[in-house]
């Protein structure tokens, strides 16, 4: 049986913190689906298609990673691709409450799909897509927190030539 995991998120845009989790998951599972989902609490900067293109570019060295857009519940996506696990990164205590709610709700919807948390690498524990967008918006330095393709996509959004 193939070990299949889903790395879900809004990825608006993908950061080195996300990439670290996806890479580590790809070493443990046979197939990792990166699932671009809607977080109804967040306004998007990139379209889902733009997010997928960026994720594809920055994960192209990982042959067992596939990127998908899904309009609906994370658990429905997991069932569709027959995943046994959801993998999420945990940065700090401040993430914990939301993550606990998410996991509990997903477990109510399908108790056979396990959620696994990986502690984010210390170098990335302070990164969030929201902060990256804010720094990029005001022309700050973001090259340490996102790959070059994402940096130029952000510059394109905020400083279209
Ligand atoms: O990167 P994020 O924004 O922290 O990811 C949150 C995400 C997209 C994984 C979450 O909002 C989600 O699963 N959205 C899809 C709808 C859903 O299944 N919600 C959870 C049950 S309420």
Coordinates of N, CA and C and ligand atoms in Angstrom, one line a residue:
X1 N 0.8 -1.2 0.0 CA 0.0 0.0 0.0 C 0.9 1.3 0.0
X2 N 0.5 2.2 -0.9 CA 1.3 3.5 -0.9 C 1.0 4.3 0.3
X3 N 2.0 5.0 0.8 CA 1.8 5.9 1.9 C 1.6 7.3 1.3
X4 N 0.4 7.8 1.5 CA 0.0 9.1 0.8 C -0.3 10.1 1.9
X5 N 0.3 11.3 1.7 CA 0.0 12.4 2.6 C -0.5 13.6 1.8
X6 N -1.2 14.5 2.6 CA -1.6 15.8 2.0 C -1.0 16.9 2.9
X7 N -0.3 17.8 2.2 CA 0.1 19.1 2.9 C -0.8 20.2 2.4
X8 N -1.8 20.5 3.3 CA -2.8 21.5 2.9 C -2.4 22.9 3.3
X9 N -2.9 23.9 2.6 CA -2.7 25.3 3.0 C -3.3 26.3 2.1
X10 N -3.2 27.5 2.4 CA -3.6 28.5 1.4 C -2.4 29.0 0.6
X11 N -1.2 28.8 1.0 CA 0.0 29.1 0.2 C -0.1 30.4 -0.6
X12 N -0.3 31.5 0.1 CA -0.5 32.7 -0.6 C 0.5 33.8 -0.2
X13 N 1.8 33.6 -0.6 CA 2.3 32.6 -1.4 C 3.1 31.6 -0.6
X14 N 3.7 30.6 -1.3 CA 4.5 29.6 -0.6 C 5.8 30.2 -0.1
X15 N 6.3 29.8 1.1 CA 7.5 30.4 1.7 C 8.5 29.2 2.0
X16 N 9.7 29.6 2.4 CA 10.7 28.5 2.8 C 10.2 27.7 3.9
X17 N 9.3 28.2 4.8 CA 8.7 27.5 5.9 C 7.9 26.3 5.3
X18 N 7.0 26.6 4.4 CA 6.2 25.6 3.8 C 7.1 24.5 3.1
X19 N 8.1 25.0 2.3 CA 8.9 24.1 1.5 C 9.6 23.1 2.4
X20 N 10.1 23.6 3.6 CA 10.8 22.8 4.5 C 9.8 21.6 5.0
X21 N 8.6 21.9 5.2 CA 7.6 20.9 5.6 C 7.3 19.9 4.5
X22 N 7.2 20.4 3.3 CA 6.8 19.6 2.1 C 8.0 18.6 1.8
X23 N 9.3 19.2 1.9 CA 10.5 18.3 1.7 C 10.5 17.2 2.7
X24 N 10.3 17.6 3.9 CA 10.4 16.5 5.0 C 9.3 15.5 4.8
X25 N 8.1 15.9 4.5 CA 7.0 15.0 4.3 C 7.3 14.1 3.1
X26 N 8.0 14.6 2.1 CA 8.3 13.8 0.8 C 9.3 12.7 1.1
X27 N 10.1 12.9 2.2 CA 11.0 11.8 2.6 C 10.4 10.7 3.3
X28 N 9.2 10.9 3.9 CA 8.5 9.9 4.7 C 7.4 9.2 4.0
X29 N 6.8 9.9 3.1 CA 5.6 9.4 2.4 C 6.0 9.1 0.9
X30 N 5.3 8.1 0.3 CA 5.5 7.8 -1.1 C 5.0 8.9 -2.0
X31 N 3.9 9.4 -1.7 CA 3.3 10.5 -2.5 C 2.8 11.6 -1.5
X32 N 3.2 12.9 -1.9 CA 2.7 14.0 -1.1 C 1.9 14.9 -2.0
X33 N 0.6 15.1 -1.7 CA -0.2 16.1 -2.5 C -0.1 17.4 -1.7
X34 N 0.3 18.5 -2.4 CA 0.2 19.8 -1.8 C -1.1 20.4 -2.3
X35 N -2.0 20.6 -1.3 CA -3.4 20.9 -1.7 C -3.6 22.4 -1.4
X36 N -3.9 23.2 -2.4 CA -4.2 24.6 -2.3 C -5.7 24.8 -2.0
X37 N -6.0 25.2 -0.8 CA -7.4 25.2 -0.4 C -7.8 26.7 0.0
X38 N -9.1 26.9 0.1 CA -9.6 28.2 0.6 C -9.6 28.3 2.1
X39 N -9.0 29.3 2.6 CA -9.1 29.6 4.1 C -10.1 30.8 4.1
X40 N -11.3 30.5 4.6 CA -12.3 31.6 4.5 C -12.0 32.8 5.4
X41 N -11.0 32.6 6.3 CA -10.7 33.8 7.1 C -9.7 34.7 6.4
X42 N -9.2 34.3 5.2 CA -8.1 35.1 4.6 C -8.5 35.6 3.2
X43 N -8.1 36.8 2.9 CA -8.2 37.4 1.6 C -7.0 37.0 0.8
X44 N -7.2 36.6 -0.5 CA -6.1 36.1 -1.3 C -5.4 37.3 -2.1
X45 N -4.1 37.2 -2.2 CA -3.4 38.1 -3.1 C -3.2 37.4 -4.5
X46 N -2.7 36.1 -4.4 CA -2.5 35.4 -5.7 C -3.7 34.5 -6.0
X47 N -4.0 34.3 -7.3 CA -5.1 33.4 -7.6 C -4.7 32.0 -7.3
X48 N -5.6 31.1 -7.1 CA -5.2 29.7 -6.8 C -4.3 29.2 -7.9
X49 N -4.5 29.5 -9.2 CA -3.7 29.0 -10.3 C -2.3 29.6 -10.2
X50 N -2.1 30.9 -9.8 CA -0.8 31.5 -9.6 C -0.1 30.8 -8.5
X51 N -0.8 30.4 -7.4 CA -0.1 29.8 -6.2 C 0.4 28.4 -6.7
X52 N -0.5 27.7 -7.5 CA -0.1 26.3 -7.9 C 1.2 26.5 -8.8
X53 N 1.2 27.4 -9.7 CA 2.4 27.6 -10.6 C 3.7 27.8 -9.7
X54 N 3.6 28.7 -8.7 CA 4.7 29.0 -7.9 C 5.2 27.7 -7.1
X55 N 4.2 27.0 -6.6 CA 4.5 25.8 -5.8 C 5.2 24.7 -6.8
X56 N 4.6 24.6 -8.0 CA 5.2 23.7 -8.9 C 6.7 24.0 -9.2
X57 N 6.9 25.3 -9.4 CA 8.3 25.7 -9.7 C 9.3 25.4 -8.6
X58 N 8.8 25.7 -7.4 CA 9.8 25.6 -6.3 C 9.9 24.1 -5.7
X59 N 9.0 23.2 -6.2 CA 9.1 21.8 -5.7 C 9.4 20.9 -6.9
X60 N 9.9 21.5 -8.0 CA 10.1 20.6 -9.1 C 11.2 19.5 -8.9
X61 N 12.1 19.8 -7.9 CA 13.1 18.8 -7.6 C 12.6 17.6 -6.7
X62 N 11.3 17.6 -6.4 CA 10.8 16.6 -5.5 C 9.8 15.7 -6.4
X63 N 10.2 14.6 -6.9 CA 9.4 13.8 -7.9 C 8.1 13.3 -7.3
X64 N 8.1 13.0 -6.0 CA 6.8 12.4 -5.4 C 5.9 13.5 -4.9
X65 N 6.1 14.8 -5.3 CA 5.1 15.8 -4.8 C 4.3 16.3 -6.0
X66 N 2.9 16.3 -5.7 CA 2.0 16.7 -6.7 C 1.2 17.9 -6.2
X67 N 0.9 18.9 -7.0 CA 0.2 20.1 -6.5 C -1.2 20.1 -7.1
X68 N -2.2 20.4 -6.3 CA -3.6 20.4 -6.7 C -4.4 21.6 -6.1
X69 N -5.3 22.1 -6.8 CA -6.3 23.0 -6.2 C -7.5 22.2 -5.8
X70 N -8.1 22.6 -4.7 CA -9.4 21.9 -4.3 C -10.3 22.9 -3.7
X71 N -11.5 22.9 -4.3 CA -12.6 23.8 -3.8 C -13.5 23.0 -2.9
X72 N -13.2 23.0 -1.6 CA -14.1 22.3 -0.7 C -13.3 21.9 0.5
X73 N -13.8 20.9 1.2 CA -13.2 20.5 2.5 C -11.9 19.7 2.3
X74 N -11.0 20.0 3.2 CA -9.7 19.3 3.1 C -9.9 17.8 3.2
X75 N -10.9 17.4 4.1 CA -11.0 16.0 4.3 C -11.6 15.3 3.1
X76 N -12.4 16.0 2.3 CA -12.9 15.5 1.0 C -11.8 15.3 0.0
X77 N -10.9 16.2 0.0 CA -9.7 16.0 -0.9 C -8.9 14.8 -0.4
X78 N -8.7 14.7 0.9 CA -7.9 13.5 1.4 C -8.6 12.2 1.0
X79 N -9.9 12.2 1.0 CA -10.6 10.9 0.7 C -10.5 10.7 -0.8
X80 N -10.5 11.8 -1.6 CA -10.4 11.7 -3.1 C -9.1 11.1 -3.5
X81 N -8.0 11.5 -2.8 CA -6.7 11.0 -3.2 C -6.2 9.8 -2.4
X82 N -7.1 9.3 -1.5 CA -6.9 8.2 -0.6 C -5.7 8.4 0.3
X83 N -5.6 9.6 0.9 CA -4.5 9.9 1.8 C -4.7 9.3 3.2
X84 N -3.7 8.8 3.8 CA -3.8 8.3 5.2 C -3.5 9.4 6.2
X85 N -2.8 10.5 5.7 CA -2.4 11.5 6.7 C -2.4 12.9 6.1
X86 N -2.6 13.9 7.0 CA -2.5 15.3 6.7 C -1.2 15.7 7.4
X87 N -0.3 16.5 6.8 CA 0.9 17.0 7.4 C 0.8 18.5 7.5
X88 N 1.0 19.0 8.7 CA 1.0 20.5 8.9 C 2.3 20.9 9.7
X89 N 2.7 22.1 9.5 CA 3.9 22.6 10.2 C 3.3 23.4 11.4
X90 N 4.1 23.3 12.5 CA 3.7 24.0 13.7 C 4.9 24.9 14.1
X91 N 4.6 26.3 14.0 CA 5.7 27.2 14.2 C 5.9 27.6 15.7
X92 N 4.8 27.9 16.4 CA 4.9 28.4 17.7 C 3.7 28.1 18.5
X93 N 3.7 28.4 19.8 CA 2.5 28.1 20.6 C 1.3 28.8 20.0
X94 N 1.5 30.0 19.4 CA 0.4 30.7 18.9 C -0.4 30.0 17.8
X95 N 0.2 29.0 17.1 CA -0.4 28.2 16.1 C -1.3 27.2 16.7
X96 N -1.1 26.8 18.0 CA -1.6 25.6 18.5 C -3.1 25.6 18.6
X97 N -3.8 26.7 19.0 CA -5.2 26.6 19.2 C -5.9 26.4 17.9
X98 N -5.5 27.2 16.9 CA -6.2 27.0 15.6 C -5.9 25.6 15.0
X99 N -4.7 25.1 15.2 CA -4.4 23.8 14.7 C -5.2 22.7 15.4
X100 N -5.4 22.9 16.7 CA -6.2 21.9 17.4 C -7.6 21.9 17.0
X101 N -8.2 23.1 16.7 CA -9.6 23.1 16.2 C -9.6 22.5 14.8
X102 N -8.7 22.8 14.0 CA -8.7 22.2 12.6 C -8.6 20.7 12.7
X103 N -7.7 20.2 13.5 CA -7.5 18.7 13.6 C -8.7 18.1 14.2
X104 N -9.3 18.7 15.2 CA -10.5 18.1 15.8 C -11.7 18.0 14.9
X105 N -11.9 19.1 14.1 CA -13.0 19.1 13.1 C -12.7 18.1 12.1
X106 N -11.5 18.0 11.6 CA -11.2 17.0 10.5 C -11.4 15.6 11.1
X107 N -11.0 15.4 12.3 CA -11.2 14.1 12.9 C -12.6 13.7 13.1
X108 N -13.5 14.7 13.4 CA -14.9 14.4 13.4 C -15.5 14.0 12.1
X109 N -14.9 14.7 11.0 CA -15.4 14.4 9.7 C -14.9 13.0 9.2
X110 N -13.7 12.7 9.5 CA -13.2 11.4 9.1 C -12.1 11.0 10.1
X111 N -12.4 10.0 11.0 CA -11.4 9.7 12.1 C -10.3 8.8 11.6
X112 N -10.4 8.3 10.4 CA -9.3 7.4 9.9 C -8.1 8.1 9.3
X113 N -8.3 9.4 9.1 CA -7.2 10.2 8.5 C -6.5 10.9 9.7
X114 N -5.2 10.6 9.8 CA -4.4 11.1 10.9 C -3.8 12.4 10.6
X115 N -3.7 13.4 11.5 CA -3.0 14.6 11.2 C -1.7 14.6 12.0
X116 N -0.6 14.8 11.3 CA 0.8 14.8 11.8 C 1.3 16.2 11.8
X117 N 1.9 16.6 12.9 CA 2.5 18.0 13.0 C 4.0 17.9 13.0
X118 N 4.7 18.7 12.2 CA 6.1 18.8 12.2 C 6.5 20.1 12.8
X119 N 7.5 20.1 13.7 CA 8.0 21.4 14.2 C 8.7 22.1 13.1
X120 N 8.4 23.3 12.8 CA 9.1 24.1 11.7 C 10.5 24.2 12.1
X121 N 11.4 24.2 11.1 CA 12.8 24.4 11.3 C 13.0 25.8 12.0
X122 N 13.9 25.9 13.0 CA 14.0 27.2 13.7 C 14.2 28.4 12.8
X123 N 14.9 28.2 11.7 CA 15.2 29.3 10.8 C 14.0 29.9 10.2
X124 N 12.9 29.1 10.2 CA 11.6 29.6 9.5 C 10.5 29.8 10.5
X125 N 10.7 29.6 11.8 CA 9.6 29.6 12.7 C 8.9 30.9 12.8
X126 N 9.5 32.0 12.3 CA 8.9 33.3 12.4 C 8.2 33.7 11.1
X127 N 8.3 32.9 10.1 CA 7.7 33.3 8.7 C 6.3 33.0 8.6
X128 N 5.5 34.0 8.1 CA 4.1 33.7 7.7 C 3.9 34.3 6.3
X129 N 3.0 33.8 5.5 CA 2.8 34.4 4.2 C 2.2 35.8 4.4
X130 N 1.4 36.0 5.4 CA 0.9 37.4 5.6 C 2.0 38.4 5.9
X131 N 3.0 38.0 6.7 CA 4.1 39.0 7.0 C 4.9 39.2 5.8
X132 N 5.1 38.1 5.0 CA 6.0 38.2 3.8 C 5.3 39.2 2.8
X133 N 4.0 39.1 2.7 CA 3.2 40.1 1.8 C 3.3 41.5 2.3
X134 N 3.3 41.7 3.6 CA 3.3 43.0 4.2 C 4.7 43.6 3.9
X135 N 5.8 42.8 4.2 CA 7.1 43.3 4.0 C 7.3 43.6 2.5
X136 N 6.9 42.7 1.6 CA 7.0 42.9 0.1 C 6.3 44.2 -0.3
X137 N 5.1 44.4 0.3 CA 4.3 45.6 -0.1 C 5.0 46.9 0.1
X138 N 5.8 46.9 1.2 CA 6.5 48.2 1.4 C 8.0 48.1 1.0
X139 N 8.3 47.2 0.1 CA 9.6 47.1 -0.5 C 10.7 46.6 0.4
X140 N 10.4 45.9 1.5 CA 11.4 45.3 2.4 C 12.0 44.0 1.8
X141 N 13.1 43.6 2.5 CA 13.9 42.5 2.0 C 13.2 41.1 2.3
X142 N 13.0 40.3 1.3 CA 12.3 39.0 1.6 C 13.0 37.8 1.1
X143 N 14.3 38.1 0.5 CA 15.0 37.0 -0.1 C 15.4 35.8 0.8
X144 N 15.4 36.1 2.1 CA 15.8 35.0 3.1 C 14.6 34.1 3.4
X145 N 13.4 34.6 3.1 CA 12.2 33.8 3.5 C 11.4 33.2 2.4
X146 N 11.6 33.7 1.2 CA 10.9 33.0 0.0 C 11.9 32.8 -1.1
X147 N 11.7 31.8 -2.0 CA 12.5 31.5 -3.1 C 12.5 32.7 -4.1
X148 N 13.5 32.8 -5.0 CA 13.5 33.9 -6.0 C 12.3 34.1 -6.8
X149 N 11.7 32.9 -7.3 CA 10.5 33.0 -8.1 C 9.3 33.7 -7.4
X150 N 9.2 33.4 -6.1 CA 8.2 33.9 -5.3 C 8.4 35.4 -5.0
X151 N 9.7 35.7 -4.8 CA 10.1 37.1 -4.6 C 9.7 37.9 -5.8
X152 N 10.0 37.4 -7.0 CA 9.7 38.3 -8.2 C 8.2 38.3 -8.4
X153 N 7.5 37.2 -8.1 CA 6.0 37.3 -8.3 C 5.4 38.3 -7.3
X154 N 6.0 38.4 -6.1 CA 5.5 39.4 -5.1 C 5.8 40.8 -5.6
X155 N 7.0 41.0 -6.1 CA 7.4 42.3 -6.6 C 6.4 42.7 -7.8
X156 N 6.1 41.7 -8.6 CA 5.2 42.0 -9.7 C 3.8 42.4 -9.3
X157 N 3.4 41.8 -8.1 CA 2.0 42.2 -7.6 C 2.0 43.6 -7.1
X158 N 3.1 44.0 -6.4 CA 3.1 45.3 -5.7 C 3.7 46.4 -6.5
X159 N 4.6 46.1 -7.4 CA 5.2 47.1 -8.3 C 5.1 46.7 -9.7
X160 N 3.9 46.6 -10.3 CA 3.8 46.2 -11.7 C 4.5 47.3 -12.6
X161 N 5.4 46.8 -13.5 CA 6.1 47.7 -14.4 C 5.3 48.1 -15.6
Ligands
LIG1 O1 -2.3 27.9 5.3 P1 -3.5 28.0 6.1 O2 -4.4 29.2 5.7 O3 -3.2 28.0 7.6 O4 -4.4 26.7 5.8 C1 -5.7 26.5 6.3 C2 -6.5 25.5 5.4 C3 -6.6 26.0 4.0 C4 -5.8 24.2 5.5 C5 -7.9 25.4 6.0 O5 -8.5 26.6 6.0 C6 -8.8 24.4 5.2 O6 -8.6 23.2 5.4 N1 -9.6 24.9 4.3 C7 -10.5 24.1 3.5 C8 -11.9 24.0 4.2 C9 -11.8 23.0 5.4 O7 -11.7 21.8 5.2 N2 -11.8 23.6 6.6 C10 -11.5 22.8 7.8 C11 -12.8 22.2 8.4 S1 -13.7 23.5 9.1

